[in-house]
Amino acid sequence: MRLSVVLFLIAISAVLAGSVTIKSLVFPTETSTSYVGMTPKKPMTLNAFTLCMRVATELPGERETILFAYRTSYYDELNVWRELDGSLSFALAGGTVKFQVPPFSALQSHMCITWDSSSGASTVFMDGRKSLTKTYKQGHTIQPNGKVIIGQDPDNYLGEFDGKQSFVGEMCDINMWDSVLSDSTINDLFTGKRVPRGNVLDWETAEFEVQGQAQVVDRELYL
Amino acid sequence: MRLSVVLFLIAISAVLAGSVTIKSLVFPTETSTSYVGMTPKKPMTLNAFTLCMRVATELPGERETILFAYRTSYYDELNVWRELDGSLSFALAGGTVKFQVPPFSALQSHMCITWDSSSGASTVFMDGRKSLTKTYKQGHTIQPNGKVIIGQDPDNYLGEFDGKQSFVGEMCDINMWDSVLSDSTINDLFTGKRVPRGNVLDWETAEFEVQGQAQVVDRELYL
Amino acid sequence: MRLSVVLFLIAISAVLAGSVTIKSLVFPTETSTSYVGMTPKKPMTLNAFTLCMRVATELPGERETILFAYRTSYYDELNVWRELDGSLSFALAGGTVKFQVPPFSALQSHMCITWDSSSGASTVFMDGRKSLTKTYKQGHTIQPNGKVIIGQDPDNYLGEFDGKQSFVGEMCDINMWDSVLSDSTINDLFTGKRVPRGNVLDWETAEFEVQGQAQVVDRELYL
């Protein structure tokens, strides 16, 4: 019986070494109409967050490309950009903080951003590797009751999209938490662990509002 | 005795955490004469394949470089290129499909290509990371009775090599299967697992026809 | 009791899957005055070495940047550079050996250099990936009684720093051995294993001489 406990534990490990299938969003071409809306699980009044996603795009570095947009009636509350100079940036209702990171490519990258209002500490992670820490928007609070848009940058609450800034490629596993996850937890997520689930956005239970040419396909993640 | 079973399992894990030594091909300089021929284990009549290799090269991106060539008397049946624009491409008897990937460097990259005739689905993997899926040559069959050449692009069955397209650097662990391996299997191969062995080309049992300045050296792979 | 042994082993694994906090050096801006001195544990009479560190910098590729300097009264005995062309190089009392590697970025890279006098074999590792092997300074011996400087390139024993070559960014986990570590050991160090400790420089017990604007902060490493 003691051995059976051990074998049970080993069996769990075997399962953990397998793979899971998740939904993935494909944006085949540049448009000003294709996007996917996501509904947060709770009001996005945020004094801290971790936002993660997996991204593959062959768009050249010399193009401003939107990776994530959360907008209320009044403001772009949280936009994530790949900038003209190839850097990764995010903006909280004005201003921006930039990180020089390796370029995105046809290969899928796991990317996370963390921000904490109390210190302003901001970092990005790509494929488990953590960036330098920068200070940005200390004391700020992200406002609730907006809309999360993937694939386009809304210039007002209802739309007005600019195709030149649209996302082209594949994006999945978009999860968001209302706290800063530890480095080791983010590394675990990169390597395929499925917990903790996002308490603001949870990819496994999220419902998508799919518009234009955006498609939802299946993708294997290995653990 | 129950404990001994457990300790046995732990001992296996310890061995798996070790390293193996494999053969590696070094091409020291640009030539039109150095190459290594490999003999497939079965006729290369292929409706699907996975081709993997480990590559290190300091050649600049702005140079067309051959990474793998399989040619019959009539056609370049399967060529893998690093293109002028730094992208990775492969060509099946005419046409080409390109993937924007991170550049090769002095550091060894593990690279795989998968293709399936029934859907035309084509992907590349670098260091375990999977690319976007592209559609290419649906319904095509690769023809048998050709020659596998590493280091040069044969412009006919017997040779006619162009030094400007030759490979310079180190290449090893070239394996090929007549099916599309799963993402998790390819990730396992990247991390050093030695199974499944290639059923078309198997690096561990392959015999090499070494020509010109090409050298065969030993290289440690960690598991 | 047998089970308790097993559970003990599992508990060890859990600890190994955790994280540790280590010291990290931050150089906030370009200066000719900020640096950190480190004292070796033994005289640096070296016929072989492995030198590892974790580096994050947003300095552009087109800038000569010092990563490590060991200088006696007479010579730059060991300098590690990121070169103008973005390559990584090291120099032993004259001459230099260069490796084309992926650029450093805001994301932390684990980097190691190995050199062995008997063969001259020189390699670099980034994030566990090994480079091509080059031959450099066969038969040479690094001389003792110098000074290890992080952040600046001393043009004589007492200083004379050039701000244009200074390091800006974050650096930590600088360890040095008087032998060439195996590929698998270097991969273990990359993934966070804390042994073997450096017998020439050991980050965990090192004392720092902190000058100028250089700061010592804490950083989480996950195992």
PDB file of N, CA, C and O in Angstrom, chain C residues 30-86:
ATOM      1  N   GLU C  30      25.274  55.785 -17.175  1.00  0.00           N
ATOM      2  CA  GLU C  30      26.652  55.798 -17.670  1.00  0.00           C
ATOM      3  C   GLU C  30      27.487  56.742 -16.823  1.00  0.00           C
ATOM      4  O   GLU C  30      27.138  57.907 -16.671  1.00  0.00           O
ATOM      5  N   THR C  31      28.555  56.232 -16.246  1.00  0.00           N
ATOM      6  CA  THR C  31      29.474  57.055 -15.447  1.00  0.00           C
ATOM      7  C   THR C  31      30.901  56.572 -15.695  1.00  0.00           C
ATOM      8  O   THR C  31      31.109  55.502 -16.252  1.00  0.00           O
ATOM      9  N   SER C  32      31.865  57.360 -15.236  1.00  0.00           N
ATOM     10  CA  SER C  32      33.241  56.859 -15.242  1.00  0.00           C
ATOM     11  C   SER C  32      33.707  56.655 -13.810  1.00  0.00           C
ATOM     12  O   SER C  32      34.896  56.597 -13.526  1.00  0.00           O
ATOM     13  N   THR C  33      32.738  56.549 -12.898  1.00  0.00           N
ATOM     14  CA  THR C  33      33.096  56.454 -11.472  1.00  0.00           C
ATOM     15  C   THR C  33      32.431  55.278 -10.749  1.00  0.00           C
ATOM     16  O   THR C  33      32.908  54.859  -9.699  1.00  0.00           O
ATOM     17  N   SER C  34      31.339  54.747 -11.297  1.00  0.00           N
ATOM     18  CA  SER C  34      30.620  53.674 -10.597  1.00  0.00           C
ATOM     19  C   SER C  34      31.259  52.325 -10.914  1.00  0.00           C
ATOM     20  O   SER C  34      31.424  51.980 -12.085  1.00  0.00           O
ATOM     21  N   TYR C  35      31.615  51.581  -9.905  1.00  0.00           N
ATOM     22  CA  TYR C  35      32.084  50.213 -10.123  1.00  0.00           C
ATOM     23  C   TYR C  35      31.974  49.425  -8.838  1.00  0.00           C
ATOM     24  O   TYR C  35      31.736  49.986  -7.770  1.00  0.00           O
ATOM     25  N   VAL C  36      32.129  48.111  -8.967  1.00  0.00           N
ATOM     26  CA  VAL C  36      32.120  47.230  -7.802  1.00  0.00           C
ATOM     27  C   VAL C  36      33.363  46.347  -7.884  1.00  0.00           C
ATOM     28  O   VAL C  36      33.593  45.682  -8.899  1.00  0.00           O
ATOM     29  N   GLY C  37      34.174  46.391  -6.834  1.00  0.00           N
ATOM     30  CA  GLY C  37      35.349  45.521  -6.770  1.00  0.00           C
ATOM     31  C   GLY C  37      35.004  44.216  -6.065  1.00  0.00           C
ATOM     32  O   GLY C  37      34.192  44.200  -5.139  1.00  0.00           O
ATOM     33  N   MET C  38      35.584  43.124  -6.535  1.00  0.00           N
ATOM     34  CA  MET C  38      35.396  41.819  -5.895  1.00  0.00           C
ATOM     35  C   MET C  38      36.766  41.217  -5.577  1.00  0.00           C
ATOM     36  O   MET C  38      37.706  41.365  -6.353  1.00  0.00           O
ATOM     37  N   THR C  39      36.861  40.525  -4.450  1.00  0.00           N
ATOM     38  CA  THR C  39      38.133  39.933  -4.051  1.00  0.00           C
ATOM     39  C   THR C  39      38.118  38.431  -4.318  1.00  0.00           C
ATOM     40  O   THR C  39      37.256  37.724  -3.806  1.00  0.00           O
ATOM     41  N   PRO C  40      39.052  37.925  -5.126  1.00  0.00           N
ATOM     42  CA  PRO C  40      39.078  36.485  -5.384  1.00  0.00           C
ATOM     43  C   PRO C  40      39.423  35.685  -4.124  1.00  0.00           C
ATOM     44  O   PRO C  40      40.107  36.190  -3.228  1.00  0.00           O
ATOM     45  N   LYS C  41      38.966  34.438  -4.055  1.00  0.00           N
ATOM     46  CA  LYS C  41      39.196  33.577  -2.898  1.00  0.00           C
ATOM     47  C   LYS C  41      40.592  32.980  -2.894  1.00  0.00           C
ATOM     48  O   LYS C  41      41.025  32.411  -1.896  1.00  0.00           O
ATOM     49  N   LYS C  42      41.261  33.040  -4.052  1.00  0.00           N
ATOM     50  CA  LYS C  42      42.611  32.486  -4.155  1.00  0.00           C
ATOM     51  C   LYS C  42      43.354  33.252  -5.235  1.00  0.00           C
ATOM     52  O   LYS C  42      42.724  33.934  -6.060  1.00  0.00           O
ATOM     53  N   PRO C  43      44.678  33.172  -5.250  1.00  0.00           N
ATOM     54  CA  PRO C  43      45.436  33.912  -6.266  1.00  0.00           C
ATOM     55  C   PRO C  43      45.005  33.461  -7.657  1.00  0.00           C
ATOM     56  O   PRO C  43      44.826  32.273  -7.902  1.00  0.00           O
ATOM     57  N   MET C  44      44.825  34.407  -8.572  1.00  0.00           N
ATOM     58  CA  MET C  44      44.294  34.071  -9.895  1.00  0.00           C
ATOM     59  C   MET C  44      45.392  33.669 -10.876  1.00  0.00           C
ATOM     60  O   MET C  44      45.498  34.217 -11.967  1.00  0.00           O
ATOM     61  N   THR C  45      46.198  32.701 -10.467  1.00  0.00           N
ATOM     62  CA  THR C  45      47.134  32.067 -11.397  1.00  0.00           C
ATOM     63  C   THR C  45      46.350  30.962 -12.085  1.00  0.00           C
ATOM     64  O   THR C  45      46.102  29.913 -11.506  1.00  0.00           O
ATOM     65  N   LEU C  46      45.904  31.221 -13.325  1.00  0.00           N
ATOM     66  CA  LEU C  46      44.903  30.333 -13.927  1.00  0.00           C
ATOM     67  C   LEU C  46      45.385  29.795 -15.274  1.00  0.00           C
ATOM     68  O   LEU C  46      45.761  30.549 -16.166  1.00  0.00           O
ATOM     69  N   ASN C  47      45.328  28.471 -15.392  1.00  0.00           N
ATOM     70  CA  ASN C  47      45.574  27.818 -16.684  1.00  0.00           C
ATOM     71  C   ASN C  47      44.263  27.353 -17.317  1.00  0.00           C
ATOM     72  O   ASN C  47      44.281  26.749 -18.392  1.00  0.00           O
ATOM     73  N   ALA C  48      43.174  27.622 -16.650  1.00  0.00           N
ATOM     74  CA  ALA C  48      41.843  27.300 -17.169  1.00  0.00           C
ATOM     75  C   ALA C  48      40.856  28.065 -16.306  1.00  0.00           C
ATOM     76  O   ALA C  48      41.153  28.409 -15.161  1.00  0.00           O
ATOM     77  N   PHE C  49      39.699  28.372 -16.869  1.00  0.00           N
ATOM     78  CA  PHE C  49      38.669  28.994 -16.031  1.00  0.00           C
ATOM     79  C   PHE C  49      37.287  28.797 -16.642  1.00  0.00           C
ATOM     80  O   PHE C  49      37.148  28.557 -17.852  1.00  0.00           O
ATOM     81  N   THR C  50      36.280  28.890 -15.772  1.00  0.00           N
ATOM     82  CA  THR C  50      34.892  29.094 -16.173  1.00  0.00           C
ATOM     83  C   THR C  50      34.432  30.336 -15.436  1.00  0.00           C
ATOM     84  O   THR C  50      34.589  30.421 -14.217  1.00  0.00           O
ATOM     85  N   LEU C  51      33.895  31.306 -16.175  1.00  0.00           N
ATOM     86  CA  LEU C  51      33.394  32.548 -15.573  1.00  0.00           C
ATOM     87  C   LEU C  51      31.940  32.694 -15.979  1.00  0.00           C
ATOM     88  O   LEU C  51      31.620  32.662 -17.169  1.00  0.00           O
ATOM     89  N   CYS C  52      31.048  32.789 -14.996  1.00  0.00           N
ATOM     90  CA  CYS C  52      29.616  32.921 -15.288  1.00  0.00           C
ATOM     91  C   CYS C  52      29.056  34.194 -14.654  1.00  0.00           C
ATOM     92  O   CYS C  52      29.574  34.666 -13.641  1.00  0.00           O
ATOM     93  N   MET C  53      27.982  34.708 -15.235  1.00  0.00           N
ATOM     94  CA  MET C  53      27.277  35.859 -14.669  1.00  0.00           C
ATOM     95  C   MET C  53      25.891  35.956 -15.302  1.00  0.00           C
ATOM     96  O   MET C  53      25.636  35.337 -16.338  1.00  0.00           O
ATOM     97  N   ARG C  54      25.017  36.692 -14.646  1.00  0.00           N
ATOM     98  CA  ARG C  54      23.701  37.012 -15.206  1.00  0.00           C
ATOM     99  C   ARG C  54      23.691  38.500 -15.521  1.00  0.00           C
ATOM    100  O   ARG C  54      24.063  39.311 -14.674  1.00  0.00           O
ATOM    101  N   VAL C  55      23.283  38.861 -16.734  1.00  0.00           N
ATOM    102  CA  VAL C  55      23.407  40.227 -17.233  1.00  0.00           C
ATOM    103  C   VAL C  55      22.104  40.690 -17.865  1.00  0.00           C
ATOM    104  O   VAL C  55      21.491  39.955 -18.642  1.00  0.00           O
ATOM    105  N   ALA C  56      21.672  41.891 -17.547  1.00  0.00           N
ATOM    106  CA  ALA C  56      20.581  42.550 -18.273  1.00  0.00           C
ATOM    107  C   ALA C  56      21.018  43.969 -18.573  1.00  0.00           C
ATOM    108  O   ALA C  56      21.457  44.688 -17.665  1.00  0.00           O
ATOM    109  N   THR C  57      20.946  44.356 -19.833  1.00  0.00           N
ATOM    110  CA  THR C  57      21.316  45.725 -20.201  1.00  0.00           C
ATOM    111  C   THR C  57      20.534  46.147 -21.431  1.00  0.00           C
ATOM    112  O   THR C  57      20.329  45.354 -22.340  1.00  0.00           O
ATOM    113  N   GLU C  58      20.108  47.405 -21.445  1.00  0.00           N
ATOM    114  CA  GLU C  58      19.411  47.949 -22.608  1.00  0.00           C
ATOM    115  C   GLU C  58      20.340  48.793 -23.466  1.00  0.00           C
ATOM    116  O   GLU C  58      19.880  49.456 -24.391  1.00  0.00           O
ATOM    117  N   LEU C  59      21.636  48.747 -23.170  1.00  0.00           N
ATOM    118  CA  LEU C  59      22.594  49.466 -24.013  1.00  0.00           C
ATOM    119  C   LEU C  59      22.495  48.918 -25.427  1.00  0.00           C
ATOM    120  O   LEU C  59      22.425  47.716 -25.624  1.00  0.00           O
ATOM    121  N   PRO C  60      22.524  49.817 -26.442  1.00  0.00           N
ATOM    122  CA  PRO C  60      22.418  49.336 -27.817  1.00  0.00           C
ATOM    123  C   PRO C  60      23.664  48.548 -28.208  1.00  0.00           C
ATOM    124  O   PRO C  60      24.722  48.699 -27.593  1.00  0.00           O
ATOM    125  N   GLY C  61      23.531  47.697 -29.233  1.00  0.00           N
ATOM    126  CA  GLY C  61      24.650  46.881 -29.694  1.00  0.00           C
ATOM    127  C   GLY C  61      25.837  47.711 -30.134  1.00  0.00           C
ATOM    128  O   GLY C  61      26.986  47.305 -30.002  1.00  0.00           O
ATOM    129  N   GLU C  62      25.576  48.900 -30.650  1.00  0.00           N
ATOM    130  CA  GLU C  62      26.646  49.718 -31.233  1.00  0.00           C
ATOM    131  C   GLU C  62      27.369  50.506 -30.146  1.00  0.00           C
ATOM    132  O   GLU C  62      27.420  51.745 -30.165  1.00  0.00           O
ATOM    133  N   ARG C  63      27.911  49.795 -29.187  1.00  0.00           N
ATOM    134  CA  ARG C  63      28.637  50.430 -28.090  1.00  0.00           C
ATOM    135  C   ARG C  63      29.525  49.363 -27.471  1.00  0.00           C
ATOM    136  O   ARG C  63      29.061  48.276 -27.154  1.00  0.00           O
ATOM    137  N   GLU C  64      30.798  49.663 -27.299  1.00  0.00           N
ATOM    138  CA  GLU C  64      31.727  48.758 -26.646  1.00  0.00           C
ATOM    139  C   GLU C  64      31.438  48.805 -25.152  1.00  0.00           C
ATOM    140  O   GLU C  64      31.478  49.882 -24.557  1.00  0.00           O
ATOM    141  N   THR C  65      31.129  47.692 -24.534  1.00  0.00           N
ATOM    142  CA  THR C  65      30.721  47.689 -23.136  1.00  0.00           C
ATOM    143  C   THR C  65      31.488  46.620 -22.363  1.00  0.00           C
ATOM    144  O   THR C  65      31.542  45.467 -22.777  1.00  0.00           O
ATOM    145  N   ILE C  66      32.061  47.037 -21.235  1.00  0.00           N
ATOM    146  CA  ILE C  66      32.839  46.107 -20.414  1.00  0.00           C
ATOM    147  C   ILE C  66      31.905  45.266 -19.540  1.00  0.00           C
ATOM    148  O   ILE C  66      30.965  45.787 -18.946  1.00  0.00           O
ATOM    149  N   LEU C  67      32.148  43.963 -19.483  1.00  0.00           N
ATOM    150  CA  LEU C  67      31.321  43.075 -18.663  1.00  0.00           C
ATOM    151  C   LEU C  67      32.085  42.520 -17.464  1.00  0.00           C
ATOM    152  O   LEU C  67      31.483  42.132 -16.465  1.00  0.00           O
ATOM    153  N   PHE C  68      33.417  42.486 -17.574  1.00  0.00           N
ATOM    154  CA  PHE C  68      34.241  41.934 -16.492  1.00  0.00           C
ATOM    155  C   PHE C  68      35.670  42.361 -16.753  1.00  0.00           C
ATOM    156  O   PHE C  68      36.125  42.307 -17.901  1.00  0.00           O
ATOM    157  N   ALA C  69      36.376  42.786 -15.718  1.00  0.00           N
ATOM    158  CA  ALA C  69      37.774  43.175 -15.889  1.00  0.00           C
ATOM    159  C   ALA C  69      38.604  42.631 -14.728  1.00  0.00           C
ATOM    160  O   ALA C  69      38.242  42.802 -13.563  1.00  0.00           O
ATOM    161  N   TYR C  70      39.697  41.965 -15.074  1.00  0.00           N
ATOM    162  CA  TYR C  70      40.686  41.546 -14.075  1.00  0.00           C
ATOM    163  C   TYR C  70      42.032  42.056 -14.552  1.00  0.00           C
ATOM    164  O   TYR C  70      42.522  41.661 -15.603  1.00  0.00           O
ATOM    165  N   ARG C  71      42.625  42.958 -13.771  1.00  0.00           N
ATOM    166  CA  ARG C  71      43.839  43.650 -14.209  1.00  0.00           C
ATOM    167  C   ARG C  71      44.906  43.631 -13.127  1.00  0.00           C
ATOM    168  O   ARG C  71      44.616  43.883 -11.967  1.00  0.00           O
ATOM    169  N   THR C  72      46.121  43.335 -13.518  1.00  0.00           N
ATOM    170  CA  THR C  72      47.268  43.495 -12.615  1.00  0.00           C
ATOM    171  C   THR C  72      47.895  44.864 -12.879  1.00  0.00           C
ATOM    172  O   THR C  72      47.376  45.652 -13.674  1.00  0.00           O
ATOM    173  N   SER C  73      49.013  45.146 -12.237  1.00  0.00           N
ATOM    174  CA  SER C  73      49.699  46.431 -12.458  1.00  0.00           C
ATOM    175  C   SER C  73      50.104  46.584 -13.912  1.00  0.00           C
ATOM    176  O   SER C  73      50.231  47.700 -14.421  1.00  0.00           O
ATOM    177  N   TYR C  74      50.317  45.444 -14.590  1.00  0.00           N
ATOM    178  CA  TYR C  74      50.931  45.510 -15.919  1.00  0.00           C
ATOM    179  C   TYR C  74      49.947  45.293 -17.071  1.00  0.00           C
ATOM    180  O   TYR C  74      50.082  45.897 -18.116  1.00  0.00           O
ATOM    181  N   TYR C  75      48.975  44.420 -16.864  1.00  0.00           N
ATOM    182  CA  TYR C  75      48.156  43.997 -17.990  1.00  0.00           C
ATOM    183  C   TYR C  75      46.668  43.906 -17.631  1.00  0.00           C
ATOM    184  O   TYR C  75      46.315  43.659 -16.479  1.00  0.00           O
ATOM    185  N   ASP C  76      45.835  44.052 -18.665  1.00  0.00           N
ATOM    186  CA  ASP C  76      44.459  43.568 -18.602  1.00  0.00           C
ATOM    187  C   ASP C  76      44.535  42.055 -18.734  1.00  0.00           C
ATOM    188  O   ASP C  76      44.606  41.516 -19.834  1.00  0.00           O
ATOM    189  N   GLU C  77      44.531  41.340 -17.621  1.00  0.00           N
ATOM    190  CA  GLU C  77      44.737  39.888 -17.671  1.00  0.00           C
ATOM    191  C   GLU C  77      43.519  39.163 -18.237  1.00  0.00           C
ATOM    192  O   GLU C  77      43.655  38.157 -18.923  1.00  0.00           O
ATOM    193  N   LEU C  78      42.326  39.647 -17.902  1.00  0.00           N
ATOM    194  CA  LEU C  78      41.103  39.040 -18.447  1.00  0.00           C
ATOM    195  C   LEU C  78      40.025  40.109 -18.538  1.00  0.00           C
ATOM    196  O   LEU C  78      39.540  40.595 -17.516  1.00  0.00           O
ATOM    197  N   ASN C  79      39.663  40.477 -19.748  1.00  0.00           N
ATOM    198  CA  ASN C  79      38.563  41.416 -19.978  1.00  0.00           C
ATOM    199  C   ASN C  79      37.483  40.708 -20.784  1.00  0.00           C
ATOM    200  O   ASN C  79      37.794  40.006 -21.743  1.00  0.00           O
ATOM    201  N   VAL C  80      36.224  40.901 -20.391  1.00  0.00           N
ATOM    202  CA  VAL C  80      35.099  40.396 -21.175  1.00  0.00           C
ATOM    203  C   VAL C  80      34.336  41.600 -21.700  1.00  0.00           C
ATOM    204  O   VAL C  80      34.007  42.519 -20.937  1.00  0.00           O
ATOM    205  N   TRP C  81      34.077  41.612 -23.015  1.00  0.00           N
ATOM    206  CA  TRP C  81      33.453  42.754 -23.681  1.00  0.00           C
ATOM    207  C   TRP C  81      32.211  42.334 -24.453  1.00  0.00           C
ATOM    208  O   TRP C  81      32.142  41.251 -25.001  1.00  0.00           O
ATOM    209  N   ARG C  82      31.248  43.221 -24.521  1.00  0.00           N
ATOM    210  CA  ARG C  82      30.270  43.187 -25.592  1.00  0.00           C
ATOM    211  C   ARG C  82      30.809  44.183 -26.617  1.00  0.00           C
ATOM    212  O   ARG C  82      30.977  45.356 -26.316  1.00  0.00           O
ATOM    213  N   GLU C  83      31.123  43.700 -27.827  1.00  0.00           N
ATOM    214  CA  GLU C  83      31.833  44.493 -28.826  1.00  0.00           C
ATOM    215  C   GLU C  83      30.876  45.420 -29.582  1.00  0.00           C
ATOM    216  O   GLU C  83      29.661  45.253 -29.548  1.00  0.00           O
ATOM    217  N   LEU C  84      31.459  46.347 -30.326  1.00  0.00           N
ATOM    218  CA  LEU C  84      30.715  47.279 -31.176  1.00  0.00           C
ATOM    219  C   LEU C  84      29.729  46.550 -32.095  1.00  0.00           C
ATOM    220  O   LEU C  84      28.617  47.018 -32.315  1.00  0.00           O
ATOM    221  N   ASP C  85      30.144  45.409 -32.651  1.00  0.00           N
ATOM    222  CA  ASP C  85      29.287  44.682 -33.601  1.00  0.00           C
ATOM    223  C   ASP C  85      28.316  43.749 -32.887  1.00  0.00           C
ATOM    224  O   ASP C  85      27.678  42.909 -33.524  1.00  0.00           O
ATOM    225  N   GLY C  86      28.193  43.873 -31.555  1.00  0.00           N
ATOM    226  CA  GLY C  86      27.228  43.080 -30.811  1.00  0.00           C
ATOM    227  C   GLY C  86      27.758  41.724 -30.391  1.00  0.00           C
ATOM    228  O   GLY C  86      27.092  41.013 -29.631  1.00  0.00           O
TER     229      GLY C  86
END
